[in-house]
Structures are given as structure tokens and as C-alpha cells.
Coordinates of C-alpha atoms in Angstrom, one line a residue:
M1 CA 25.4 28.8 -9.3
L2 CA 28.2 31.2 -8.1
V3 CA 25.6 34.0 -7.8
K4 CA 23.3 31.8 -5.8
N5 CA 26.0 30.8 -3.4
T6 CA 27.2 34.4 -2.9
T7 CA 23.6 35.5 -2.3
L8 CA 23.0 32.7 0.2
S9 CA 26.2 33.4 2.1
F10 CA 25.4 37.2 2.3
F11 CA 21.8 36.5 3.5
C12 CA 23.0 34.1 6.1
L13 CA 25.7 36.4 7.5
C14 CA 23.1 39.3 7.7
S15 CA 20.6 37.0 9.4
F16 CA 23.3 35.7 11.8
A17 CA 24.1 39.3 12.9
L18 CA 20.5 40.2 13.4
F19 CA 19.4 37.1 15.3
A20 CA 22.5 36.1 17.3
Q21 CA 21.8 35.5 20.9
D22 CA 23.8 35.0 24.1
N23 CA 25.2 31.6 24.8
Q24 CA 23.9 31.6 28.3
T25 CA 20.4 32.6 29.6
N26 CA 19.8 33.2 33.3
T27 CA 17.0 31.1 34.5
P28 CA 14.9 31.2 37.7
S29 CA 16.1 28.8 40.4
N30 CA 12.8 27.1 40.6
L31 CA 13.1 25.6 37.1
S32 CA 13.9 21.9 36.8
Y33 CA 17.3 20.8 35.9
L34 CA 16.1 19.8 32.4
E35 CA 14.5 23.2 31.9
Q36 CA 17.7 24.9 32.9
V37 CA 19.8 22.8 30.5
K38 CA 17.3 23.6 27.6
N39 CA 17.3 27.3 28.4
S40 CA 21.1 27.3 28.2
F41 CA 21.1 25.8 24.7
V42 CA 22.7 27.9 22.0
T43 CA 21.4 28.1 18.4
D44 CA 23.7 28.1 15.4
K45 CA 21.8 30.7 13.4
M46 CA 24.1 30.3 10.4
T47 CA 23.4 26.5 10.2
T48 CA 19.7 27.0 10.7
C49 CA 19.7 29.7 8.0
V50 CA 21.5 27.5 5.5
D51 CA 19.3 24.5 6.2
S52 CA 16.2 26.6 5.8
L53 CA 17.3 28.2 2.5
W54 CA 18.4 24.8 1.2
I55 CA 15.0 23.3 1.8
N56 CA 13.4 26.3 0.1
E57 CA 15.7 25.7 -2.9
L58 CA 14.7 22.1 -3.1
T59 CA 11.0 22.7 -2.7
S60 CA 11.1 25.6 -5.2
S61 CA 12.7 23.6 -8.0
D62 CA 10.9 23.1 -11.3
L63 CA 10.5 19.4 -10.7
Y64 CA 9.0 19.8 -7.3
E65 CA 6.6 22.5 -8.6
E66 CA 5.5 20.2 -11.4
K67 CA 4.9 17.4 -9.1
N68 CA 2.7 19.5 -6.7
V69 CA 0.7 21.0 -9.6
S70 CA 0.1 17.6 -11.1
F71 CA -1.3 16.4 -7.7
E72 CA -3.7 19.4 -7.5
E73 CA -4.9 19.4 -11.2
V74 CA -6.5 16.0 -11.1
V75 CA -8.6 15.1 -14.1
I76 CA -11.0 12.2 -13.6
D77 CA -11.7 10.2 -16.8
T78 CA -15.5 9.8 -16.7
D79 CA -15.2 6.5 -18.5
L80 CA -13.5 5.1 -15.4
D81 CA -16.3 5.9 -12.9
V82 CA -17.9 2.5 -13.4
E83 CA -15.3 0.4 -15.1
L84 CA -11.9 0.8 -16.8
P85 CA -12.4 -0.2 -20.4
T86 CA -10.1 -3.1 -21.5
A87 CA -9.0 -1.3 -24.7
L88 CA -7.9 1.7 -22.7
L89 CA -6.1 -0.5 -20.2
K90 CA -4.2 -2.2 -23.0
E91 CA -3.1 1.1 -24.4
R92 CA -1.8 2.3 -21.0
L93 CA 0.0 -1.0 -20.3
Q94 CA 1.7 -0.6 -23.7
V95 CA 2.9 2.9 -22.7
M96 CA 4.3 1.5 -19.4
N97 CA 6.0 -1.4 -21.2
Q98 CA 7.9 0.9 -23.6
K99 CA 9.8 2.6 -20.8
S100 CA 10.3 -0.3 -18.4
P101 CA 12.6 -3.3 -18.3
F102 CA 9.7 -5.5 -17.0
N103 CA 7.6 -7.5 -19.5
I104 CA 4.3 -5.6 -19.0
E105 CA 1.6 -7.1 -21.2
Y106 CA -2.2 -7.3 -20.9
N107 CA -3.8 -10.4 -19.4
E108 CA -7.0 -11.1 -17.5
S109 CA -5.2 -11.7 -14.2
L110 CA -3.5 -8.3 -14.3
E111 CA -6.8 -6.6 -15.4
K112 CA -8.7 -8.1 -12.4
T113 CA -6.0 -7.0 -10.0
I114 CA -5.9 -3.4 -11.3
K115 CA -9.7 -3.1 -11.1
S116 CA -9.8 -4.6 -7.7
Y117 CA -7.3 -2.0 -6.4
L118 CA -9.3 0.8 -8.0
K119 CA -12.5 -0.4 -6.4
Y120 CA -11.2 -1.3 -2.9
R121 CA -7.9 0.5 -2.4
R122 CA -8.2 3.9 -4.0
K123 CA -8.2 5.8 -0.7
S124 CA -5.4 3.9 0.8
F125 CA -3.2 4.7 -2.2
G126 CA -3.5 8.4 -1.4
R127 CA -2.0 7.7 2.0
L128 CA 0.7 5.4 0.5
M129 CA 1.7 8.1 -2.0
A130 CA 2.3 10.5 0.9
L131 CA 4.6 8.0 2.6
S132 CA 6.4 7.3 -0.7
D133 CA 7.4 10.9 -0.9
Y134 CA 9.7 10.1 2.1
Y135 CA 10.8 6.5 1.3
F136 CA 11.1 6.4 -2.6
P137 CA 14.2 8.7 -2.8
L138 CA 16.0 6.3 -0.4
F139 CA 15.0 3.3 -2.5
E140 CA 16.0 4.9 -5.8
E141 CA 19.5 5.9 -4.4
A142 CA 20.1 2.3 -3.2
F143 CA 18.9 0.7 -6.5
A144 CA 20.8 3.2 -8.7
K145 CA 24.1 2.1 -7.1
Q146 CA 23.4 -1.5 -8.0
N147 CA 21.9 -0.8 -11.5
V148 CA 18.6 -2.2 -10.3
P149 CA 15.4 -0.9 -12.1
L150 CA 14.0 2.0 -10.1
E151 CA 10.5 0.7 -10.6
I152 CA 11.2 -2.0 -8.0
K153 CA 10.6 0.8 -5.4
Y154 CA 6.9 -0.1 -5.9
L155 CA 7.6 -3.6 -4.5
A156 CA 7.9 -2.1 -1.0
V157 CA 4.2 -1.0 -1.3
V158 CA 3.2 -4.6 -2.0
E159 CA 5.5 -6.1 0.7
S160 CA 4.9 -3.8 3.7
A161 CA 2.6 -1.0 2.7
L162 CA 5.6 1.2 3.4
N163 CA 5.5 0.3 7.1
P164 CA 9.1 -0.2 8.4
K165 CA 7.8 -1.9 11.5
A166 CA 5.6 -4.4 9.6
V167 CA 6.0 -8.1 10.7
S168 CA 4.4 -10.9 8.8
K169 CA 2.9 -14.1 10.3
M170 CA 6.1 -15.9 9.3
G171 CA 8.3 -13.3 11.0
A172 CA 9.4 -11.4 7.9
T173 CA 10.2 -7.8 9.0
G174 CA 10.6 -4.3 7.7
L175 CA 9.9 -2.4 4.5
W176 CA 11.3 -5.3 2.4
Q177 CA 10.1 -8.1 4.6
F178 CA 13.4 -9.9 5.2
M179 CA 13.3 -13.2 7.2
Y180 CA 15.7 -13.4 10.1
H181 CA 18.3 -15.6 8.3
T182 CA 18.1 -13.7 5.1
G183 CA 18.6 -10.4 7.0
K184 CA 21.7 -11.9 8.6
Q185 CA 22.9 -13.2 5.2
Y186 CA 22.9 -9.7 3.9
N187 CA 24.7 -8.2 6.9
L188 CA 21.7 -6.6 8.6
K189 CA 22.3 -6.3 12.4
I190 CA 19.6 -7.9 14.6
D191 CA 19.9 -8.0 18.4
S192 CA 18.0 -7.0 21.5
Y193 CA 18.2 -3.3 20.8
I194 CA 18.5 -3.1 17.0
D195 CA 16.8 -4.7 14.0
E196 CA 18.2 -3.2 10.8
R197 CA 15.5 -5.0 8.7
S198 CA 13.5 -2.0 9.8
D199 CA 16.2 0.5 8.8
P200 CA 15.0 2.1 5.6
L201 CA 18.6 2.8 4.3
K202 CA 20.3 -0.5 5.2
S203 CA 17.4 -2.7 4.3
S204 CA 17.0 -1.0 0.9
Q205 CA 20.7 -1.6 0.3
A206 CA 20.3 -5.3 1.2
A207 CA 17.2 -5.5 -1.1
A208 CA 19.2 -3.9 -4.0
D209 CA 22.0 -6.4 -3.4
Y210 CA 19.6 -9.3 -3.5
M211 CA 18.0 -8.1 -6.7
A212 CA 21.3 -7.6 -8.5
K213 CA 22.5 -11.2 -7.5
M214 CA 19.2 -12.8 -8.7
Y215 CA 19.4 -11.0 -12.0
K216 CA 22.8 -12.5 -12.6
I217 CA 21.2 -15.9 -12.2
F218 CA 17.9 -15.5 -14.1
G219 CA 18.6 -12.6 -16.5
D220 CA 14.9 -11.5 -16.3
W221 CA 13.5 -8.9 -13.9
D222 CA 10.1 -10.6 -13.7
L223 CA 11.7 -13.8 -12.5
V224 CA 13.8 -11.8 -10.0
L225 CA 10.6 -10.6 -8.5
A226 CA 9.2 -14.1 -8.4
S227 CA 12.4 -15.3 -6.7
Y228 CA 12.2 -12.5 -4.1
N229 CA 8.7 -13.8 -3.1
S230 CA 9.2 -17.6 -3.2
G231 CA 12.9 -18.1 -3.4
P232 CA 15.2 -18.9 -6.4
G233 CA 14.6 -22.7 -5.9
N234 CA 10.9 -22.5 -6.6
V235 CA 11.5 -20.4 -9.7
S236 CA 14.0 -23.0 -11.0
K237 CA 11.5 -25.8 -10.4
A238 CA 8.8 -23.9 -12.3
I239 CA 11.2 -23.3 -15.2
R240 CA 11.9 -27.1 -15.4
R241 CA 8.3 -28.1 -15.1
S242 CA 7.3 -25.7 -17.9
G243 CA 9.8 -27.4 -20.3
G244 CA 12.5 -24.7 -19.9
K245 CA 10.4 -21.6 -20.6
Q246 CA 11.9 -18.4 -19.3
S247 CA 8.9 -16.0 -19.1
Y248 CA 7.1 -15.4 -15.8
W249 CA 3.7 -15.5 -17.5
E250 CA 4.6 -18.9 -19.1
I251 CA 5.8 -20.5 -15.9
K252 CA 3.3 -18.8 -13.6
K253 CA 1.0 -21.8 -13.1
H254 CA 4.0 -23.9 -11.9
L255 CA 4.8 -21.3 -9.1
P256 CA 3.4 -21.3 -5.6
K257 CA -0.1 -19.9 -5.4
E258 CA 1.0 -16.7 -3.6
T259 CA 3.7 -16.0 -6.1
Q260 CA 1.2 -16.3 -9.0
G261 CA -0.5 -13.1 -7.8
Y262 CA 2.8 -11.4 -6.7
V263 CA 3.9 -9.9 -10.0
P264 CA 0.4 -8.8 -11.0
A265 CA 0.1 -7.0 -7.6
F266 CA 3.5 -5.3 -8.3
L267 CA 2.4 -4.2 -11.8
A268 CA -1.1 -3.1 -10.6
T269 CA 0.6 -0.9 -8.0
M270 CA 2.9 0.6 -10.6
Y271 CA -0.1 1.3 -12.8
L272 CA -2.0 3.2 -10.1
Y273 CA 1.1 5.3 -9.4
E274 CA 1.6 6.0 -13.1
F275 CA -2.0 6.9 -13.8
R276 CA -3.1 8.3 -10.5
K277 CA -4.3 11.6 -12.1
E278 CA -6.6 9.8 -14.5
H279 CA -8.2 7.8 -11.7
G280 CA -8.6 10.8 -9.4
I281 CA -6.2 9.5 -6.7
V282 CA -4.9 12.5 -4.8
P283 CA -1.8 11.9 -2.6
Q284 CA -2.1 13.1 1.0
E285 CA 0.4 15.7 2.2
A286 CA 3.7 14.1 3.2
V287 CA 4.4 14.3 7.0
V288 CA 8.1 14.9 6.3
Q289 CA 10.4 14.9 3.3
H290 CA 13.6 12.9 3.5
F291 CA 15.7 16.0 2.5
E292 CA 14.3 17.8 5.6
T293 CA 16.1 15.3 7.9
D294 CA 19.7 14.3 8.8
T295 CA 21.6 12.1 11.1
V296 CA 24.0 12.6 14.0
Q297 CA 26.2 10.0 15.7
V298 CA 25.2 9.4 19.3
R299 CA 28.1 8.9 21.7
Q300 CA 26.1 7.8 24.7
K301 CA 23.1 5.7 25.4
M302 CA 19.8 7.7 25.4
S303 CA 16.1 7.0 25.1
F304 CA 13.6 8.5 22.7
Q305 CA 12.0 10.1 25.7
D306 CA 15.3 11.8 26.6
V307 CA 15.6 13.2 23.0
A308 CA 11.9 14.3 23.1
D309 CA 12.4 16.1 26.4
L310 CA 15.7 17.8 25.5
L311 CA 14.9 18.9 21.9
D312 CA 11.1 19.3 22.1
V313 CA 10.4 16.7 19.4
P314 CA 7.3 14.6 19.5
Q315 CA 8.3 11.0 20.4
K316 CA 6.1 9.6 17.6
Q317 CA 8.2 11.6 15.1
I318 CA 11.4 10.2 16.6
E319 CA 10.0 6.7 16.2
L320 CA 9.0 7.4 12.6
L321 CA 12.5 8.5 11.7
N322 CA 14.3 5.8 13.7
P323 CA 12.3 2.6 13.3
S324 CA 15.3 0.2 13.7
Y325 CA 15.6 0.8 17.4
K326 CA 13.3 -1.9 18.9
L327 CA 13.1 -0.6 22.5
K328 CA 12.9 3.1 21.7
V329 CA 16.5 3.4 23.0
I330 CA 19.6 4.3 21.1
P331 CA 22.3 2.0 22.5
Y332 CA 26.0 2.7 22.8
Y333 CA 28.4 -0.1 21.7
A334 CA 32.2 0.5 21.9
N335 CA 33.7 1.0 18.4
E336 CA 30.3 0.7 16.7
P337 CA 28.6 3.9 15.6
H338 CA 24.9 4.5 16.1
F339 CA 23.0 7.3 14.5
L340 CA 19.9 9.3 15.3
R341 CA 17.8 10.8 12.5
L342 CA 16.0 14.1 13.3
P343 CA 14.6 17.1 11.4
L344 CA 17.4 19.4 10.3
D345 CA 16.6 22.2 12.8
K346 CA 16.8 19.8 15.7
I347 CA 20.1 18.3 14.3
A348 CA 21.5 21.9 14.5
V349 CA 20.4 22.2 18.2
F350 CA 21.8 18.8 19.1
T351 CA 25.2 19.3 17.5
A352 CA 25.6 22.8 19.0
N353 CA 24.8 21.6 22.5
E354 CA 26.2 18.0 22.7
P355 CA 28.3 18.5 25.8
K356 CA 25.3 19.9 27.7
I357 CA 23.1 17.1 26.5
Y358 CA 25.5 14.4 27.6
A359 CA 26.1 16.2 30.9
Y360 CA 22.3 16.1 31.5
L361 CA 22.1 12.4 30.7
D362 CA 25.0 11.7 33.2
H363 CA 23.2 13.8 35.8
K364 CA 19.8 12.1 35.2
N365 CA 21.3 8.6 35.4
N366 CA 23.2 9.4 38.6
P367 CA 21.5 7.5 41.5
E368 CA 22.2 10.4 43.9
F369 CA 20.4 12.7 41.5
N370 CA 17.4 10.4 41.3
N371 CA 17.2 10.3 45.2
Q372 CA 17.2 14.1 45.2
R373 CA 14.5 14.2 42.6
T374 CA 12.3 11.8 44.6
A375 CA 12.7 13.9 47.7
I376 CA 11.8 17.0 45.9
A377 CA 8.7 15.3 44.3
K378 CA 7.5 14.3 47.8
A379 CA 7.8 17.9 48.9
E380 CA 5.8 19.2 46.0
I381 CA 2.5 21.1 46.5
K382 CA -0.4 18.9 47.5
T383 CA -3.6 20.0 45.9
S384 CA -6.9 20.0 47.7
T385 CA -10.2 18.9 46.1
N386 CA -11.9 22.3 46.1
G387 CA -9.9 23.8 43.2
S388 CA -11.5 24.1 39.7
I389 CA -10.6 21.2 37.5
S390 CA -10.3 21.1 33.8
Y391 CA -9.5 18.1 31.6
Y392 CA -7.1 17.7 28.7
K393 CA -7.2 14.9 26.2
I394 CA -3.7 13.7 25.4
K395 CA -2.9 13.9 21.7
S396 CA -0.4 11.8 19.6
G397 CA 3.1 13.2 20.1
D398 CA 2.3 14.9 23.5
N399 CA 4.7 14.6 26.4
L400 CA 4.3 15.9 30.0
G401 CA 6.8 18.6 29.5
A402 CA 5.0 20.1 26.5
I403 CA 1.6 19.9 28.3
A404 CA 3.0 21.5 31.4
D405 CA 4.4 24.4 29.3
K406 CA 1.1 24.8 27.5
F407 CA -0.9 25.2 30.7
D408 CA 1.8 27.0 32.7
V409 CA 2.2 24.3 35.4
S410 CA 5.0 22.0 36.4
V411 CA 5.5 18.3 35.3
V412 CA 5.6 17.3 39.0
E413 CA 2.2 18.8 39.6
L414 CA 0.7 17.1 36.5
K415 CA 2.0 13.8 37.9
S416 CA 0.7 14.5 41.4
W417 CA -2.7 15.5 40.2
N418 CA -3.0 12.4 38.0
K419 CA -1.2 9.9 40.3
L420 CA 1.4 9.2 37.6
N421 CA 4.5 7.2 38.7
T422 CA 6.4 7.7 35.3
N423 CA 6.5 10.3 32.5
R424 CA 4.8 7.9 30.1
I425 CA 1.4 9.0 28.9
A426 CA -1.0 7.5 26.3
A427 CA -2.7 9.3 23.5
G428 CA -6.4 9.4 24.0
A429 CA -6.2 9.4 27.8
T430 CA -7.3 12.4 29.9
L431 CA -5.3 14.5 32.3
K432 CA -6.7 16.5 35.2
L433 CA -5.6 20.2 35.3
Y434 CA -6.4 22.4 38.4
K435 CA -7.2 25.9 37.3
E436 CA -6.6 27.2 40.8
V437 CA -4.0 25.5 43.0
P438 CA -5.0 25.7 46.7
V439 CA -2.3 23.9 48.7
E440 CA -1.6 22.6 52.2
V441 CA 1.5 23.8 54.0
V442 CA 4.4 21.2 54.0
Q443 CA 6.9 21.9 56.7
P444 CA 10.5 22.1 55.5
K445 CA 11.7 19.8 58.3
E446 CA 9.8 17.0 56.6
V447 CA 12.0 17.2 53.5
K448 CA 15.3 15.4 53.8
V449 CA 17.7 15.7 50.8
K450 CA 21.0 14.0 51.3
N451 CA 24.0 15.7 49.6
A452 CA 21.6 18.0 47.6
S453 CA 23.1 20.7 45.4
K454 CA 22.4 24.4 46.1
I455 CA 19.9 24.5 43.3
D456 CA 18.1 21.4 44.7
K457 CA 17.9 22.9 48.2
K458 CA 16.5 26.1 46.9
R459 CA 13.9 24.2 44.9
V460 CA 12.8 22.4 48.0
E461 CA 12.4 25.6 49.9
E462 CA 10.3 27.1 47.1
V463 CA 7.9 24.1 46.8
V464 CA 7.1 24.3 50.5
A465 CA 6.3 28.0 50.5
E466 CA 3.5 29.1 52.7
V467 CA 0.2 29.3 50.9
Q468 CA -3.0 28.8 53.0
V469 CA -5.9 26.6 52.0
D470 CA -9.2 28.3 51.7
K471 CA -11.5 26.2 53.9
N472 CA -14.7 27.9 52.9
K473 CA -17.1 25.8 51.0
S474 CA -20.6 26.3 49.5
T475 CA -23.4 25.6 52.0
K476 CA -26.5 26.5 49.9
D477 CA -28.3 24.2 47.5
P478 CA -27.0 24.1 43.9
V479 CA -28.9 25.4 40.9
L480 CA -30.2 22.6 38.7
Y481 CA -31.0 22.6 35.0
T482 CA -33.0 19.9 33.1
I483 CA -31.1 18.8 30.0
Q484 CA -33.1 19.3 26.8
V485 CA -32.9 17.4 23.5
G486 CA -30.1 18.9 21.4
D487 CA -28.2 20.4 24.4
N488 CA -24.5 19.9 24.9
L489 CA -22.1 21.1 27.6
E490 CA -20.7 23.9 25.5
S491 CA -24.2 25.4 24.8
I492 CA -25.3 25.0 28.4
A493 CA -22.0 26.6 29.7
K494 CA -22.5 29.5 27.3
T495 CA -26.1 30.0 28.4
K496 CA -25.4 29.8 32.1
N497 CA -22.1 31.8 31.8
V498 CA -20.0 29.1 33.4
A499 CA -17.0 27.1 32.3
I500 CA -17.3 23.6 30.8
A501 CA -14.7 22.3 33.2
D502 CA -16.9 23.6 36.2
L503 CA -19.9 21.7 34.8
Q504 CA -17.8 18.6 34.5
E505 CA -16.5 18.9 38.1
W506 CA -19.8 19.8 39.7
N507 CA -21.5 16.8 38.0
A508 CA -18.6 14.3 38.2
L509 CA -18.6 14.0 34.4
K510 CA -15.6 12.1 33.0
D511 CA -16.3 13.5 29.4
S512 CA -18.7 15.8 27.6
K513 CA -21.5 13.2 27.2
I514 CA -24.9 14.3 28.7
T515 CA -28.4 12.7 28.5
A516 CA -31.6 14.6 27.8
G517 CA -34.1 14.6 30.7
K518 CA -31.4 14.4 33.4
S519 CA -30.6 17.2 35.9
L520 CA -27.3 19.1 35.7
I521 CA -25.8 21.3 38.4
V522 CA -25.2 24.7 36.6
S523 CA -24.3 26.9 39.6
L524 CA -23.0 26.5 43.2
A525 CA -24.4 29.3 45.5
V526 CA -21.7 31.1 47.4
P527 CA -22.2 31.3 51.2
E528 CA -22.8 34.8 52.6
E529 CA -19.6 34.9 54.6
M530 CA -17.6 34.5 51.3
V531 CA -19.3 37.3 49.4
V532 CA -16.8 40.1 48.7
V533 CA -18.2 43.7 49.0
K534 CA -16.6 45.8 46.3
T535 CA -15.3 49.1 47.4
K536 CA -13.1 51.7 45.6
T537 CA -10.0 49.9 44.5
S538 CA -6.8 51.1 46.1
I539 CA -3.4 50.8 44.5
V540 CA -0.3 49.6 46.3
S541 CA 3.1 50.8 45.1
N542 CA 5.0 49.0 42.3
N543 CA 6.8 45.8 43.2
A544 CA 4.9 45.3 46.5
T545 CA 6.0 42.3 48.5
V546 CA 3.7 39.5 49.4
S547 CA 3.6 40.7 53.1
E548 CA 2.6 44.2 51.9
F549 CA -0.1 42.6 49.7
K550 CA -1.5 40.7 52.7
R551 CA -1.3 43.8 55.0
H552 CA -3.1 46.0 52.5
A553 CA -5.7 43.3 51.8
T554 CA -6.7 43.4 55.5
S555 CA -7.6 47.1 55.2
S556 CA -9.7 46.9 52.1
K557 CA -12.3 44.4 50.8
E558 CA -10.6 44.5 47.4
S559 CA -7.1 45.9 46.7
T560 CA -4.8 45.9 43.7
I561 CA -1.1 46.2 43.3
N562 CA 1.1 46.7 40.2
Y563 CA 3.6 43.9 39.8
Q564 CA 6.7 44.4 37.6
V565 CA 7.5 41.3 35.5
Q566 CA 11.0 39.9 36.1
K567 CA 13.1 37.9 33.7
G568 CA 12.0 34.3 33.7
D569 CA 8.6 35.0 35.2
S570 CA 5.5 33.1 34.0
L571 CA 1.8 33.7 34.9
Y572 CA 1.9 30.6 37.1
S573 CA 5.0 31.6 39.0
I574 CA 3.6 35.1 39.6
A575 CA 0.3 33.7 40.8
K576 CA 2.2 31.4 43.3
K577 CA 3.7 34.5 44.9
Y578 CA 0.3 35.8 46.1
P579 CA -2.1 33.8 48.2
G580 CA -5.5 33.3 46.7
I581 CA -4.5 34.6 43.3
S582 CA -4.9 32.3 40.3
V583 CA -3.6 32.5 36.7
S584 CA -7.2 33.2 35.5
D585 CA -7.4 36.1 37.9
I586 CA -4.3 37.7 36.5
K587 CA -5.5 37.1 32.9
Q588 CA -8.9 38.7 33.7
L589 CA -7.4 41.8 35.3
N590 CA -4.9 42.3 32.5
D591 CA -7.2 42.0 29.4
G592 CA -6.7 38.3 28.8
I593 CA -2.9 38.4 28.8
E594 CA -1.2 35.1 27.8
A595 CA 2.2 33.7 29.0
K596 CA 3.8 34.4 25.6
D597 CA 2.9 38.2 26.1
L598 CA 5.0 38.6 29.2
K599 CA 8.1 40.8 28.9
P600 CA 10.5 41.8 31.7
G601 CA 9.7 45.3 33.0
M602 CA 6.0 45.3 32.1
K603 CA 3.4 46.0 34.8
L604 CA 0.7 43.5 35.8
K605 CA -2.3 44.2 38.0
I606 CA -2.7 41.8 41.0
S607 CA -5.9 41.8 42.9
S608 CA -6.9 40.3 46.2

């Protein structure tokens, strides 16, 4: 162990020396305040290194390897394709009984439940087993502290299908389906912001506490399960009505109807987990492992959206890891700690930059800042309708910041193009994206920013930069194509050498659906006055200014300059410096270069 620790420390120190970075990164003044804050974040390479190596150590352990191999090498018993033989089921139940504190014995009710699960729920168990990789270690830890059988972890599958936000018709909530008063009885906090019945850790501790107390009363774990479902009073009544018998199977007929099937459902779930290989049940890959996450105490109120924007974490993942916050907001109560659970690498970023994060939240929640932001938004570029439009279907976990970065545009432009009043977007919806961004001039005098900071003023000046709208439009008839059976937009676009987005725009298509027999515009003829006559390309000196670019363009039908990339440049910001130049033009002239390929000092060709 000493050797491992020494090797780990040496490797981390070497990595830290190699990958250390400056605490401060200079950013262009046209970046948003959020982007400037994020660009100034520091990364604790030592912490990241240790976290990464620790996860590798866990995932490389013999136990983990054995589990993964057992999932992959699934052997299906051919005798079970049609029906599970009763004799074989009895043998397996006997094996389970020998290593369990529960009274597991064969009966027709249990056999019917197991076979029903095998017939109708085989696929769902694959998904449940992926979720259990995250939740079961939490349950086992809570149960071990109270000397509760670890097998009771399977009860959460029966209760909530491992959904921490599950709510029954009667109002029972969370993984362990606590009613309101029962949750309060076991010290689970429930208010407008928080419902700890949905907290995996605290609700599991409460469930373990309940099970331990019920075992002191009944002295039998089968009866403890029955009491968890119907209450200890109904179990006591059933014992009396049966003449004082103490076995669940003997008092079963005196219990409420729902409880009569409760223990068989629990045992059937346990059986499918224990014999998943034999029945060909392959667990899906876990989204996240519990040991890959950690918590940090939050010292100021913040929303899940704030966390997603600052740390570049999908909001859905934040919701998955923090299900007890009802309004997707982490509140702040004086003298009462609240915690945020995140992946380990994001915890490292959060803790290394807490002062900056809280400063951003203060700035964002300042009314004066909001007024400035509104003024800037009003001054943002207004797009005309003659630009090429493409469409992006929003995926689960997307946010406007991530989409803006992906397509090299700004969040304000995305909101302007799609008439969005907030940053909220819904998975499955479609966003418009303008490939080329022709704009109308907005005079600076129309922008009024009261008490704006220097950065804000500079931002306003940049968004009202002079860029002239091209008024030329096509005047000739479009080229039509009759859609054939089997055609799709992709095949037509490829055949006609046009973009799918252009086909959608020209034909006012909201999606990719087309109908055979209908006509489709596949080309818009260019008016003669817009045709560019290609002549020998002339080269302007390095780092030519926009005015030089314009002046040289007037003396040649087509001219090219070499632009030297500056620190903080993006393809979009470069294109905005030169009228009539789009991101796609720059990519085409520079062998399909992408934003990630840009490096300060490199030369780019810019053509008029």
C-alpha cells in the first residue's frame, strides 16, 4: 500500500508540473461576463489527478473486473426459453435461503410472480440494474450501520423502481416511498424548497432506522417487510386472526390484499438479480457510479441553471444527482448546511473557484446588472431574413451556452433568432441557426446604459459595429425537382450539391419530412448583377485592417488577405470583422478548419 501511495504522489507531482496553468487568462472584451468568469477559473491539477487515479484504482479492482466480466459472459439456460421448470426453481430458492435471513421457500404464489417478471419485465430489469450500480452502495452503507440485512436494498426496486422523484397516488414519495407524516417522524426535512424523502442518503438512513425498530417488535424480517407496506397495526391484527402464528406465509391471507403480493414481489426481484446470468438479463451501462461523485457545501442560493452555466454540467445530470431540491434551486438557510452533489472533476473546479462563483452570482442578481444586460440585448445584432438558416434539434442536457459554443455564435443571438425571453429550452424543440449573419446598422445613440461598467460599454460598442446588409436578392425563377419514391432530403441535397438547411429554408420545411410527387426547390438562380467574375487573386499584407480590406476589394473582383489569429479569436469573431465574410467562407478557404484548430499566431486566408 505504501508503494502505491508513493507512486501515486510522484505521478501527480509530475503531472502537476507538466500541466500547471496560469491563474488568469486574458479574454477578449466582447465575451459575456459569464464567459470571462469561466475563462478565469483555475484548475487544481493535483486534485484532478488524484481523483482520476482513485477512480481508476476502484474500477480496476478484482471485484469490479469480476462484476463486469460476469455481465458480459451471459449464459442463457435453454430450458428457460419457454418456462422455468419448477424443480429448478426450488433448487435455486433453496440456495438463496441458505445465505439469507429471510424465509425463502417455494410456493405457487412466488413461482407465478417470478415467471411473470421473466415474461414481462426482463428488459426493464436491465435498466434497473444499471441504476442499482449507483444506488445500492448507498443503501448497503445505511443498512450496515443499523445491522439491517443488505438484501432489503431490493425493496427500493419494488417500491419506486429506483426513481427518487417517484410519487404514488397516496402521496408517498422517493426511493423508499415515505408518506409525509412518516417522513417527518424520521426527521426528513420537507418544505417548499426541499423534500428529503427524495434524498438517497437521508431517506435510506430513515428506511434503515424504520426496519431496525420494526425488527425489535416482530423479530422476523418477513414481517418487517409486511409492516413496511401495510403498517405494524395490520401485521399485528393478522397475527391475532391466524391464532398467533408468526410466519408471513401463515398469516398472509389475513393481511391486506396489496401486502399479500408484497413479499413475493420482493423475493422475485431478489431472484432475478441473483440469477440474472442464467436468464440472459444484461444490465445496461451505468450513467454514473456513486464513487465518481462528491458533495460541496453551498454558501449562497443558486439555481441548477447557474451551476450548469458556470461548470458546463448538463442540467439533467445535476437533477439526477440532487433530487431532493424540488424547485431546481439550492436554497441558503442561516446555520443550516445545504450540499450540492457533482462529478468529482466538477467538484474540484467549484472548490478551486468559489469566490469567483459567488461574485458572479452577486453580479447576476444585482438589479443594475440586469438593466445593463437588457440594454445590451436590445443593441444586439438584428438578423435579416436573407441569411442561410440551419436547424438544430435540442438534446437532453443541452443549454444555450453549450449550443452557442458548438456553433460559434452568442447566446444573445440564439435568443434573438428564436424569440426566446429566457434561457430555458426544451429537449426535442428546434432552434434556428443563421449560417451567415447579415445585419442592420444600429446607431450607438439608441443604446442607453445607465452606470454601465467599462466592459459593458465596450460590449455595446462592439455589437453596434458597422456591417452593411446585402440588399441583393434572387430575381430569376427557382429550379424545381419532383420528389421520387425513396427520396430524402439528404440524398437530394447530395445529388444537387446543396445544403440540407438550404432546402429546408427555400421550401419552408420545419423538419426533414418530404412527400413523393411534390415539387421541391433545389436551386435559386443568382441575378446577373451578383455574379462575381474571378480574376487573379491578389494578396494583401498580413494583418490588414477592415478598411484596407474594403479598399482593396474595390480594386479587384476577388481579393484575399492573410489574417493573423489573435489570442481569444474564434471563427465567428474573425468573420464579424470583415463585411460579407461568413464562418463557412473562412472554413472553405482554409481547408475546412474548425474553431478548435485555431492557435494564436497562425495565418488565415480571408477572401472578399
